mmCIF file of C-alpha atoms and ligand atoms in Angstrom:
data_model
loop_
_atom_site.group_PDB
_atom_site.id
_atom_site.type_symbol
_atom_site.label_atom_id
_atom_site.label_comp_id
_atom_site.label_asym_id
_atom_site.label_seq_id
_atom_site.Cartn_x
_atom_site.Cartn_y
_atom_site.Cartn_z
ATOM 1 C CA MET A 1 -40.500 91.846 147.881
ATOM 2 C CA SER A 2 -38.801 95.400 147.451
ATOM 3 C CA ARG A 3 -36.313 96.204 150.107
ATOM 4 C CA GLN A 4 -36.137 99.798 148.832
ATOM 5 C CA ASN A 5 -36.409 102.544 151.413
ATOM 6 C CA PRO A 6 -39.352 104.808 150.102
ATOM 7 C CA VAL A 7 -37.464 108.095 150.845
ATOM 8 C CA LEU A 8 -34.507 106.955 148.707
ATOM 9 C CA ARG A 9 -34.505 107.339 145.060
ATOM 10 C CA HIS A 10 -33.225 104.602 142.480
ATOM 11 C CA ASP A 11 -34.444 106.288 139.182
ATOM 12 C CA TRP A 12 -31.863 108.985 138.624
ATOM 13 C CA SER A 13 -31.530 109.863 134.992
ATOM 14 C CA ARG A 14 -28.051 111.007 133.703
ATOM 15 C CA PRO A 15 -29.251 114.529 132.769
ATOM 16 C CA GLU A 16 -30.475 115.005 136.424
ATOM 17 C CA ILE A 17 -27.113 114.026 137.790
ATOM 18 C CA ALA A 18 -25.199 116.034 135.186
ATOM 19 C CA ALA A 19 -27.278 119.133 136.281
ATOM 20 C CA LEU A 20 -26.082 118.442 139.910
ATOM 21 C CA PHE A 21 -22.548 118.394 138.798
ATOM 22 C CA ASP A 22 -23.053 121.668 136.679
ATOM 23 C CA GLN A 23 -24.347 123.734 139.467
ATOM 24 C CA PRO A 24 -22.174 126.525 140.862
ATOM 25 C CA LEU A 25 -19.876 124.899 143.498
ATOM 26 C CA ASN A 26 -21.461 126.785 146.394
ATOM 27 C CA ASP A 27 -24.958 125.598 145.457
ATOM 28 C CA LEU A 28 -23.855 122.109 145.032
ATOM 29 C CA LEU A 29 -21.973 122.094 148.364
ATOM 30 C CA PHE A 30 -24.948 123.814 150.152
ATOM 31 C CA LEU A 31 -27.290 121.170 148.814
ATOM 32 C CA ALA A 32 -24.978 118.209 149.612
ATOM 33 C CA HIS A 33 -24.022 119.543 153.104
ATOM 34 C CA GLY A 34 -27.786 120.154 153.960
ATOM 35 C CA ILE A 35 -28.566 116.431 153.068
ATOM 36 C CA HIS A 36 -25.477 115.169 154.984
ATOM 37 C CA ARG A 37 -26.475 117.232 158.111
ATOM 38 C CA ALA A 38 -30.108 115.766 157.992
ATOM 39 C CA GLN A 39 -28.729 112.178 158.062
ATOM 40 C CA PHE A 40 -25.448 112.178 159.906
ATOM 41 C CA ASP A 41 -23.563 114.000 162.696
ATOM 42 C CA PRO A 42 -21.641 116.309 160.247
ATOM 43 C CA ASN A 43 -18.575 116.217 162.397
ATOM 44 C CA GLU A 44 -18.181 112.501 162.712
ATOM 45 C CA VAL A 45 -15.861 110.478 160.624
ATOM 46 C CA GLN A 46 -15.677 106.608 160.548
ATOM 47 C CA LEU A 47 -12.210 105.057 160.286
ATOM 48 C CA SER A 48 -11.493 101.870 158.457
ATOM 49 C CA SER A 49 -7.989 100.406 158.191
ATOM 50 C CA LEU A 50 -6.827 98.318 155.194
ATOM 51 C CA LEU A 51 -4.538 95.243 155.066
ATOM 52 C CA SER A 52 -3.391 93.432 151.938
ATOM 53 C CA ILE A 53 -3.712 89.830 152.976
ATOM 54 C CA LYS A 54 -2.575 88.372 149.670
ATOM 55 C CA THR A 55 -0.433 90.759 147.461
ATOM 56 C CA GLY A 56 0.403 90.720 143.652
ATOM 57 C CA ARG A 57 0.391 88.319 140.833
ATOM 58 C CA CYS A 58 -3.391 88.985 140.196
ATOM 59 C CA PRO A 59 -4.466 87.628 136.840
ATOM 60 C CA GLU A 60 -6.838 90.480 136.122
ATOM 61 C CA ASP A 61 -5.671 93.515 134.214
ATOM 62 C CA CYS A 62 -7.152 96.515 135.809
ATOM 63 C CA SER A 63 -5.110 99.334 134.349
ATOM 64 C CA TYR A 64 -4.887 101.292 137.555
ATOM 65 C CA CYS A 65 -3.720 98.380 139.670
ATOM 66 C CA PRO A 66 -0.085 97.648 140.818
ATOM 67 C CA GLN A 67 -0.970 94.167 141.681
ATOM 68 C CA SER A 68 -1.813 93.015 138.140
ATOM 69 C CA VAL A 69 0.319 90.341 136.674
ATOM 70 C CA HIS A 70 -0.068 92.203 133.331
ATOM 71 C CA HIS A 71 1.754 95.225 134.586
ATOM 72 C CA ASP A 72 5.446 96.004 135.711
ATOM 73 C CA ALA A 73 4.889 97.703 139.021
ATOM 74 C CA ALA A 74 7.334 97.054 141.703
ATOM 75 C CA VAL A 75 5.069 95.357 144.345
ATOM 76 C CA ALA A 76 6.493 92.902 146.627
ATOM 77 C CA GLU A 77 4.409 89.518 146.195
ATOM 78 C CA GLU A 78 3.095 87.978 149.371
ATOM 79 C CA PRO A 79 1.082 84.780 149.600
ATOM 80 C CA LEU A 80 -1.991 84.524 151.943
ATOM 81 C CA LEU A 81 -0.965 85.880 155.260
ATOM 82 C CA ASP A 82 -1.026 83.756 158.451
ATOM 83 C CA LEU A 83 -4.039 84.159 160.701
ATOM 84 C CA ALA A 84 -1.894 85.291 163.542
ATOM 85 C CA GLN A 85 -0.399 88.078 161.577
ATOM 86 C CA VAL A 86 -3.642 89.342 160.327
ATOM 87 C CA VAL A 87 -5.181 89.220 163.914
ATOM 88 C CA SER A 88 -2.156 91.236 165.238
ATOM 89 C CA GLU A 89 -2.401 93.770 162.431
ATOM 90 C CA ALA A 90 -6.092 94.252 163.157
ATOM 91 C CA ALA A 91 -5.396 94.585 166.960
ATOM 92 C CA ALA A 92 -2.943 97.370 166.157
ATOM 93 C CA ALA A 93 -5.408 99.133 163.777
ATOM 94 C CA LYS A 94 -8.064 98.953 166.691
ATOM 95 C CA ALA A 95 -5.567 100.380 169.166
ATOM 96 C CA ALA A 96 -4.715 103.222 166.728
ATOM 97 C CA GLY A 97 -8.528 103.960 166.533
ATOM 98 C CA ALA A 98 -10.059 102.149 163.648
ATOM 99 C CA THR A 99 -13.462 100.647 164.006
ATOM 100 C CA ARG A 100 -13.436 98.576 160.854
ATOM 101 C CA PHE A 101 -10.780 96.308 159.547
ATOM 102 C CA CYS A 102 -10.789 95.558 155.620
ATOM 103 C CA MET A 103 -8.755 92.843 154.299
ATOM 104 C CA GLY A 104 -7.975 92.736 150.508
ATOM 105 C CA ALA A 105 -6.737 90.039 148.459
ATOM 106 C CA ALA A 106 -5.249 90.172 144.791
ATOM 107 C CA TRP A 107 -7.577 87.469 143.409
ATOM 108 C CA ARG A 108 -10.010 87.158 140.509
ATOM 109 C CA ARG A 109 -12.257 85.103 142.843
ATOM 110 C CA PRO A 110 -11.362 83.107 146.017
ATOM 111 C CA LYS A 111 -10.731 79.351 145.836
ATOM 112 C CA GLN A 112 -12.516 77.391 148.637
ATOM 113 C CA LYS A 113 -9.271 76.421 150.342
ATOM 114 C CA ASP A 114 -8.363 80.228 150.650
ATOM 115 C CA LEU A 115 -11.897 81.180 151.583
ATOM 116 C CA ASN A 116 -11.714 78.734 154.567
ATOM 117 C CA GLN A 117 -8.661 80.625 155.867
ATOM 118 C CA VAL A 118 -10.228 84.079 155.214
ATOM 119 C CA ILE A 119 -13.317 82.940 157.165
ATOM 120 C CA GLU A 120 -11.161 82.173 160.171
ATOM 121 C CA MET A 121 -9.731 85.745 159.810
ATOM 122 C CA VAL A 122 -13.221 87.262 159.810
ATOM 123 C CA LYS A 123 -14.129 85.350 162.941
ATOM 124 C CA GLU A 124 -11.075 86.338 164.774
ATOM 125 C CA VAL A 125 -11.065 89.999 163.737
ATOM 126 C CA LYS A 126 -14.713 90.332 164.794
ATOM 127 C CA ALA A 127 -13.828 88.687 168.187
ATOM 128 C CA LEU A 128 -11.622 91.816 168.779
ATOM 129 C CA GLY A 129 -14.752 93.862 168.519
ATOM 130 C CA MET A 130 -14.103 95.404 165.094
ATOM 131 C CA GLU A 131 -16.265 95.406 162.137
ATOM 132 C CA THR A 132 -14.919 93.269 159.328
ATOM 133 C CA CYS A 133 -14.768 94.053 155.571
ATOM 134 C CA LEU A 134 -13.393 91.910 152.753
ATOM 135 C CA THR A 135 -12.562 92.651 149.129
ATOM 136 C CA LEU A 136 -11.527 89.323 147.396
ATOM 137 C CA GLY A 137 -12.671 89.697 143.796
ATOM 138 C CA MET A 138 -15.831 88.036 142.410
ATOM 139 C CA LEU A 139 -17.985 85.999 144.704
ATOM 140 C CA ASP A 140 -20.754 83.507 143.960
ATOM 141 C CA ALA A 141 -23.988 83.084 145.959
ATOM 142 C CA ASP A 142 -22.589 80.220 147.974
ATOM 143 C CA GLN A 143 -19.343 82.057 148.883
ATOM 144 C CA SER A 144 -21.212 85.171 149.868
ATOM 145 C CA GLN A 145 -23.573 83.058 152.189
ATOM 146 C CA GLN A 146 -20.305 81.363 153.808
ATOM 147 C CA LEU A 147 -18.931 84.685 154.501
ATOM 148 C CA LYS A 148 -22.294 85.888 156.096
ATOM 149 C CA VAL A 149 -22.376 82.918 158.346
ATOM 150 C CA ALA A 150 -18.950 83.666 159.405
ATOM 151 C CA GLY A 151 -20.194 87.112 160.628
ATOM 152 C CA LEU A 152 -18.773 89.254 157.779
ATOM 153 C CA ASP A 153 -20.080 92.805 157.993
ATOM 154 C CA TYR A 154 -19.144 94.369 154.622
ATOM 155 C CA TYR A 155 -17.973 93.233 151.199
ATOM 156 C CA ASN A 156 -16.124 95.690 149.057
ATOM 157 C CA HIS A 157 -16.459 95.270 145.181
ATOM 158 C CA ASN A 158 -16.319 98.482 143.154
ATOM 159 C CA LEU A 159 -17.928 99.228 139.810
ATOM 160 C CA ASP A 160 -14.840 101.501 139.295
ATOM 161 C CA THR A 161 -16.226 103.604 136.426
ATOM 162 C CA SER A 162 -19.121 103.966 133.862
ATOM 163 C CA PRO A 163 -20.205 101.044 131.820
ATOM 164 C CA GLU A 164 -19.077 102.891 128.576
ATOM 165 C CA PHE A 165 -15.378 103.639 129.932
ATOM 166 C CA TYR A 166 -15.045 100.288 131.689
ATOM 167 C CA GLY A 167 -13.663 98.508 128.671
ATOM 168 C CA ASN A 168 -10.786 101.134 128.534
ATOM 169 C CA ILE A 169 -9.660 100.027 132.061
ATOM 170 C CA ILE A 170 -10.398 96.271 132.421
ATOM 171 C CA THR A 171 -10.827 93.627 129.912
ATOM 172 C CA THR A 172 -10.590 90.367 132.013
ATOM 173 C CA ARG A 173 -13.891 90.796 133.794
ATOM 174 C CA THR A 174 -17.160 92.476 132.663
ATOM 175 C CA TYR A 175 -19.305 95.083 134.378
ATOM 176 C CA GLN A 176 -22.076 92.470 134.453
ATOM 177 C CA ASP A 177 -19.726 90.258 136.452
ATOM 178 C CA ARG A 178 -19.356 92.972 138.959
ATOM 179 C CA LEU A 179 -23.032 93.528 139.167
ATOM 180 C CA GLU A 180 -23.594 89.798 139.751
ATOM 181 C CA THR A 181 -21.166 89.800 142.735
ATOM 182 C CA LEU A 182 -22.951 92.745 144.187
ATOM 183 C CA GLU A 183 -26.181 91.047 143.940
ATOM 184 C CA ASN A 184 -24.816 87.763 145.591
ATOM 185 C CA VAL A 185 -23.452 89.838 148.442
ATOM 186 C CA ARG A 186 -26.664 91.766 148.818
ATOM 187 C CA ASN A 187 -28.799 88.671 148.709
ATOM 188 C CA ALA A 188 -26.552 87.055 151.442
ATOM 189 C CA GLY A 189 -27.392 89.898 153.762
ATOM 190 C CA VAL A 190 -23.859 91.298 153.915
ATOM 191 C CA ASN A 191 -23.556 95.089 153.732
ATOM 192 C CA VAL A 192 -22.318 96.329 150.343
ATOM 193 C CA CYS A 193 -19.357 98.639 149.967
ATOM 194 C CA CYS A 194 -19.246 99.724 146.455
ATOM 195 C CA GLY A 195 -17.846 102.864 144.616
ATOM 196 C CA GLY A 196 -15.311 103.719 142.058
ATOM 197 C CA ILE A 197 -12.189 105.583 141.012
ATOM 198 C CA VAL A 198 -12.012 109.014 139.413
ATOM 199 C CA GLY A 199 -9.058 110.615 137.701
ATOM 200 C CA MET A 200 -8.563 107.654 135.238
ATOM 201 C CA GLY A 201 -8.847 109.919 132.186
ATOM 202 C CA GLU A 202 -12.709 109.392 132.155
ATOM 203 C CA ALA A 203 -14.888 112.300 131.170
ATOM 204 C CA ARG A 204 -17.370 114.049 133.569
ATOM 205 C CA ALA A 205 -20.055 112.108 131.708
ATOM 206 C CA ASP A 206 -18.508 108.834 133.024
ATOM 207 C CA ARG A 207 -18.382 110.128 136.628
ATOM 208 C CA VAL A 208 -22.189 110.933 136.093
ATOM 209 C CA ALA A 209 -22.825 107.429 134.644
ATOM 210 C CA MET A 210 -20.854 105.718 137.477
ATOM 211 C CA LEU A 211 -22.786 107.445 140.195
ATOM 212 C CA GLN A 212 -26.092 106.735 138.256
ATOM 213 C CA GLN A 213 -25.238 102.959 138.459
ATOM 214 C CA LEU A 214 -24.453 103.153 142.220
ATOM 215 C CA ALA A 215 -27.615 105.280 143.060
ATOM 216 C CA ASN A 216 -29.918 103.063 140.901
ATOM 217 C CA LEU A 217 -28.936 99.677 142.468
ATOM 218 C CA SER A 218 -31.812 97.983 143.902
ATOM 219 C CA GLU A 219 -30.519 99.364 147.382
ATOM 220 C CA HIS A 220 -27.843 101.950 147.901
ATOM 221 C CA PRO A 221 -24.498 100.515 148.993
ATOM 222 C CA GLU A 222 -24.181 101.097 152.703
ATOM 223 C CA SER A 223 -20.785 102.401 152.003
ATOM 224 C CA VAL A 224 -19.504 104.202 148.971
ATOM 225 C CA PRO A 225 -15.688 104.587 148.433
ATOM 226 C CA ILE A 226 -14.685 107.397 146.182
ATOM 227 C CA ASN A 227 -10.999 106.725 145.230
ATOM 228 C CA MET A 228 -8.809 109.257 143.402
ATOM 229 C CA LEU A 229 -6.518 107.281 141.142
ATOM 230 C CA VAL A 230 -3.275 106.629 142.923
ATOM 231 C CA GLN A 231 -0.856 106.641 139.791
ATOM 232 C CA VAL A 232 1.632 103.822 140.384
ATOM 233 C CA GLU A 233 4.835 103.539 138.177
ATOM 234 C CA GLY A 234 4.601 100.635 135.802
ATOM 235 C CA THR A 235 0.922 100.627 135.587
ATOM 236 C CA PRO A 236 -0.868 101.746 132.270
ATOM 237 C CA LEU A 237 -2.449 104.785 133.954
ATOM 238 C CA ALA A 238 0.794 106.229 135.339
ATOM 239 C CA GLY A 239 1.438 109.700 133.985
ATOM 240 C CA GLN A 240 -2.309 110.364 133.526
ATOM 241 C CA ASP A 241 -3.491 113.969 133.668
ATOM 242 C CA GLU A 242 -4.411 114.694 137.348
ATOM 243 C CA LEU A 243 -8.075 115.366 137.922
ATOM 244 C CA ASP A 244 -8.810 118.894 139.007
ATOM 245 C CA PRO A 245 -9.414 118.746 142.856
ATOM 246 C CA ILE A 246 -12.736 120.696 142.649
ATOM 247 C CA GLU A 247 -13.965 118.072 140.246
ATOM 248 C CA PHE A 248 -13.219 115.428 142.912
ATOM 249 C CA VAL A 249 -15.031 117.372 145.485
ATOM 250 C CA ARG A 250 -17.948 117.638 143.044
ATOM 251 C CA SER A 251 -17.909 113.878 142.713
ATOM 252 C CA VAL A 252 -18.143 113.418 146.525
ATOM 253 C CA ALA A 253 -20.900 116.033 146.893
ATOM 254 C CA VAL A 254 -22.982 114.429 144.117
ATOM 255 C CA SER A 255 -22.531 110.925 145.688
ATOM 256 C CA ARG A 256 -23.954 112.464 149.070
ATOM 257 C CA VAL A 257 -26.874 113.895 147.252
ATOM 258 C CA LEU A 258 -27.663 110.699 145.261
ATOM 259 C CA MET A 259 -27.258 108.364 148.369
ATOM 260 C CA PRO A 260 -28.177 110.394 151.379
ATOM 261 C CA GLN A 261 -28.018 107.589 153.929
ATOM 262 C CA SER A 262 -24.761 105.943 152.665
ATOM 263 C CA VAL A 263 -21.400 106.360 154.206
ATOM 264 C CA VAL A 264 -19.327 108.070 151.617
ATOM 265 C CA ARG A 265 -15.620 107.254 152.036
ATOM 266 C CA LEU A 266 -12.866 109.745 150.939
ATOM 267 C CA SER A 267 -10.799 106.703 149.976
ATOM 268 C CA ALA A 268 -7.400 106.346 147.959
ATOM 269 C CA GLY A 269 -5.615 109.304 146.963
ATOM 270 C CA ARG A 270 -5.484 111.415 150.245
ATOM 271 C CA GLU A 271 -1.764 111.254 150.341
ATOM 272 C CA VAL A 272 -1.602 113.984 147.548
ATOM 273 C CA MET A 273 -4.668 115.950 148.904
ATOM 274 C CA SER A 274 -4.177 119.209 150.816
ATOM 275 C CA ASP A 275 -5.972 119.604 154.055
ATOM 276 C CA GLU A 276 -8.201 122.222 152.424
ATOM 277 C CA MET A 277 -9.343 119.717 149.861
ATOM 278 C CA GLN A 278 -10.142 117.077 152.337
ATOM 279 C CA ALA A 279 -12.014 119.635 154.429
ATOM 280 C CA LEU A 280 -14.207 120.434 151.404
ATOM 281 C CA CYS A 281 -14.763 116.833 150.936
ATOM 282 C CA PHE A 282 -15.912 116.432 154.572
ATOM 283 C CA PHE A 283 -18.161 119.438 154.093
ATOM 284 C CA ALA A 284 -19.464 117.958 150.805
ATOM 285 C CA GLY A 285 -20.579 114.765 152.633
ATOM 286 C CA ALA A 286 -17.545 112.382 153.031
ATOM 287 C CA ASN A 287 -17.869 110.675 156.490
ATOM 288 C CA SER A 288 -15.285 108.008 156.359
ATOM 289 C CA ILE A 289 -11.621 107.513 155.433
ATOM 290 C CA PHE A 290 -8.993 104.764 155.153
ATOM 291 C CA TYR A 291 -6.868 105.228 158.246
ATOM 292 C CA GLY A 292 -3.202 104.201 158.752
ATOM 293 C CA GLU A 293 -0.028 104.681 156.769
ATOM 294 C CA ARG A 294 -0.941 102.016 154.123
ATOM 295 C CA LEU A 295 -3.611 101.308 151.750
ATOM 296 C CA LEU A 296 -3.158 97.990 150.140
ATOM 297 C CA THR A 297 0.338 98.567 148.430
ATOM 298 C CA THR A 298 0.474 102.364 148.406
ATOM 299 C CA ASP A 299 0.938 105.009 151.114
ATOM 300 C CA ASN A 300 -1.776 106.787 153.034
ATOM 301 C CA PRO A 301 -1.289 109.730 155.364
ATOM 302 C CA SER A 302 -0.058 108.587 158.833
ATOM 303 C CA ALA A 303 -2.520 108.328 161.760
ATOM 304 C CA ASN A 304 -0.728 111.248 163.462
ATOM 305 C CA LYS A 305 -1.186 113.412 160.300
ATOM 306 C CA ASP A 306 -4.970 112.484 160.231
ATOM 307 C CA LYS A 307 -5.300 113.162 164.063
ATOM 308 C CA ALA A 308 -3.776 116.647 163.464
ATOM 309 C CA LEU A 309 -6.252 117.344 160.422
ATOM 310 C CA PHE A 310 -9.169 116.148 162.611
ATOM 311 C CA SER A 311 -8.194 118.351 165.400
ATOM 312 C CA LYS A 312 -7.803 121.242 163.127
ATOM 313 C CA LEU A 313 -11.350 120.728 161.522
ATOM 314 C CA GLY A 314 -12.983 119.853 164.885
ATOM 315 C CA LEU A 315 -13.983 116.291 163.670
ATOM 316 C CA HIS A 316 -14.358 113.369 165.911
ATOM 317 C CA VAL A 317 -14.222 109.808 165.205
ATOM 318 C CA SER A 318 -17.044 107.554 165.302
ATOM 319 C CA VAL A 319 -17.082 104.910 168.026
ATOM 320 C CA ALA A 320 -20.192 103.043 166.803
ATOM 321 C CA PRO A 321 -20.950 102.650 163.047
ATOM 322 C CA PRO A 322 -22.247 105.944 161.694
ATOM 323 C CA GLU A 323 -25.466 104.108 160.719
ATOM 324 C CA ALA A 324 -26.291 104.073 164.462
ATOM 325 C CA ALA A 325 -25.593 107.756 164.880
ATOM 326 C CA ARG A 326 -27.810 108.899 162.100
ATOM 327 C CA CYS A 327 -30.067 111.799 163.204
ATOM 328 C CA ALA A 328 -33.887 111.196 163.206
ATOM 329 C CA GLU A 329 -34.335 114.987 162.630
ATOM 330 C CA PRO A 330 -32.309 117.337 160.788
ATOM 331 C CA SER A 331 -29.525 118.892 162.922
ATOM 332 C CA ALA A 332 -29.812 122.396 164.089
ATOM 333 C CA PRO A 333 -27.248 124.810 162.676
ATOM 334 C CA LEU A 334 -24.019 124.927 164.630
ATOM 335 C CA ALA A 335 -24.121 127.333 167.513
ATOM 336 C CA LEU A 336 -21.284 129.798 167.005
HETATM 337 N N1 SAM B 401 -8.882 92.169 143.650
HETATM 338 C C1 SAM B 401 -10.041 92.524 144.271
HETATM 339 C C2 SAM B 401 -10.884 93.249 143.375
HETATM 340 O O1 SAM B 401 -10.489 94.026 142.500
HETATM 341 O O2 SAM B 401 -12.263 93.103 143.366
HETATM 342 C C3 SAM B 401 -9.834 93.326 145.544
HETATM 343 C C4 SAM B 401 -8.867 94.255 145.712
HETATM 344 S S1 SAM B 401 -8.740 95.679 144.571
HETATM 345 C C5 SAM B 401 -7.134 96.407 144.880
HETATM 346 C C6 SAM B 401 -9.970 96.842 145.382
HETATM 347 C C7 SAM B 401 -10.291 98.137 144.769
HETATM 348 O O3 SAM B 401 -9.161 99.045 145.012
HETATM 349 C C8 SAM B 401 -10.377 98.131 143.140
HETATM 350 O O4 SAM B 401 -11.624 97.722 142.791
HETATM 351 C C9 SAM B 401 -10.168 99.628 142.909
HETATM 352 O O5 SAM B 401 -11.393 100.290 142.981
HETATM 353 C C10 SAM B 401 -9.234 100.018 144.124
HETATM 354 N N2 SAM B 401 -7.955 100.468 143.524
HETATM 355 C C11 SAM B 401 -6.851 99.594 143.188
HETATM 356 N N3 SAM B 401 -5.780 100.233 142.790
HETATM 357 C C12 SAM B 401 -6.203 101.544 142.871
HETATM 358 C C13 SAM B 401 -5.442 102.748 142.621
HETATM 359 N N4 SAM B 401 -4.202 102.668 142.004
HETATM 360 N N5 SAM B 401 -5.939 103.873 142.659
HETATM 361 C C14 SAM B 401 -7.243 104.068 143.374
HETATM 362 N N6 SAM B 401 -8.004 102.966 143.607
HETATM 363 C C15 SAM B 401 -7.397 101.679 143.401
HETATM 364 C C1 DTB B 402 -11.436 100.914 147.855
HETATM 365 O O1 DTB B 402 -12.352 101.268 147.155
HETATM 366 N N1 DTB B 402 -10.255 101.530 147.933
HETATM 367 C C2 DTB B 402 -9.312 100.551 148.694
HETATM 368 C C3 DTB B 402 -10.169 99.521 149.187
HETATM 369 N N2 DTB B 402 -11.465 99.697 148.496
HETATM 370 C C4 DTB B 402 -9.841 98.129 149.021
HETATM 371 C C5 DTB B 402 -8.108 100.111 147.839
HETATM 372 C C6 DTB B 402 -7.199 101.203 147.452
HETATM 373 C C7 DTB B 402 -6.087 100.742 146.858
HETATM 374 C C8 DTB B 402 -5.036 101.910 146.216
HETATM 375 C C9 DTB B 402 -3.955 101.269 145.787
HETATM 376 C C10 DTB B 402 -3.046 100.292 146.537
HETATM 377 O O2 DTB B 402 -2.658 100.687 147.697
HETATM 378 O O3 DTB B 402 -2.665 99.254 146.063
HETATM 379 FE FE1 SF4 B 403 -6.625 92.291 140.734
HETATM 380 FE FE2 SF4 B 403 -8.170 93.768 142.118
HETATM 381 FE FE3 SF4 B 403 -5.873 94.659 141.256
HETATM 382 FE FE4 SF4 B 403 -7.830 94.126 139.641
HETATM 383 S S1 SF4 B 403 -8.039 95.701 141.318
HETATM 384 S S2 SF4 B 403 -5.655 93.777 139.288
HETATM 385 S S3 SF4 B 403 -8.702 92.351 140.404
HETATM 386 S S4 SF4 B 403 -6.041 93.137 142.744
#
C-alpha cells in the first residue's frame, strides 16, 4: 500500500532540481517562500535542543566529525550519560523554550544493553511533555520497533551528501546502509529526520543529487536538517573552502520547494552565520533550528542571541509541532 501523499512529488529528476538552483535568486526565493507560506505559518519556528549522550571514540570515519576515533579532534570522551543527567538537561531545555529534545550518541549502531538505557531516557523525556528525537547510528527493524514502543517521536539519520560524493567523506558505512536504517525507522512508524551537510567541498551537482535522494524517498522526511559544515580542527575537512552563504540559502530554498510539507531545519553552522543570512534562510523556508549553546560537541548561538534575532525578525516559537499548525489554505499576504 502506498503511503504517498498525492500532492507531493517523489519523481524529481536532477535536471529539474538543477534548474531550480540555477534560477535568479529572487525567483527561487519567491517560489520557495510562496510554497512555505501555503503550508506553514511563515513566522513560526520550531526549536529542538541537542544533547550528546555518548561522546567520542566512534568507530566510523566520517571526515567532518570530531567524534571519530580516526581523527585527532580535541573532544572530551564521555560514556553513556546517567538517566538523571539527561532528564535534567531536557528539563532545562524545556524551560528555555525547546519543544523537542534530541539525544545523539557516537555509535556505529547501538548495542541492546545501551538501547535499554536510551529507551528509559525516551520515556522520561516524553513524560516532561517534550517531543523526543534520537540519533544513534544504524538501526535494524527490531531496534526501530523497540524505540517506537518506547514512544520515540523522531529518529535522525542523515544521508549527508550525494551517492557519488559519499565515498570521499565516509568509508566505514555505505549509502545503502543509511537507506536501510531510514526504511527500518519509517516502517516502525517513527517520524524520519533526515538531511545532510553542505560545504564539504562537494559540487552543486552533489547538492542537487542529495536533495533528489531526500525528495524521492518513498515518503518525505518529516524533518530535513540542512547542516553547514562546522569545521573542527583535527578533522580531515578542517581548512575546507567555505561555502558561499548564498549557495547555502539556495540549498534551503530548493529543499523547501522539493519537500513542501517537511519541516526544514537550519541546523549546524549558525554560529558563523550573520543575522541577515539566517533571515534569508527563514524566508527561503527554514522553520526549525537547533536551540541552545551547544550542538553535540561544538558551539551554537546562545538562547539569548536567538531570542534577540527572533524579536528582530518578528518570528515566534511554535508551541505545538509545526505539523499541527499547517495552514489548510494559503495564507493571505501580510497586512502592512
Ligand atoms: N553517530 C550517529 C550517526 O552518525 O548516525 C549520530 C550522531 S552524528 C554526529 C549526526 C549527524 O551530525 C551526522 O550525520 C552529520 O550529518 C552531522 N554532523 C556531524 N558533525 C558535523 C559537522 N562537523 N558539521 C555539520 N554537521 C555535522
Ligand atoms: C543534524 O543533522 N545535525 C545535528 C543533529 N542532526 C544530530 C548534529 C550537528 C553536529 C555538529 C557537530 C558537533 O557539534 O559535534
Ligand atoms: Fe560517528 Fe556519527 Fe560522528 Fe560518523 S557522524 S563519526 S557515525 S558520531
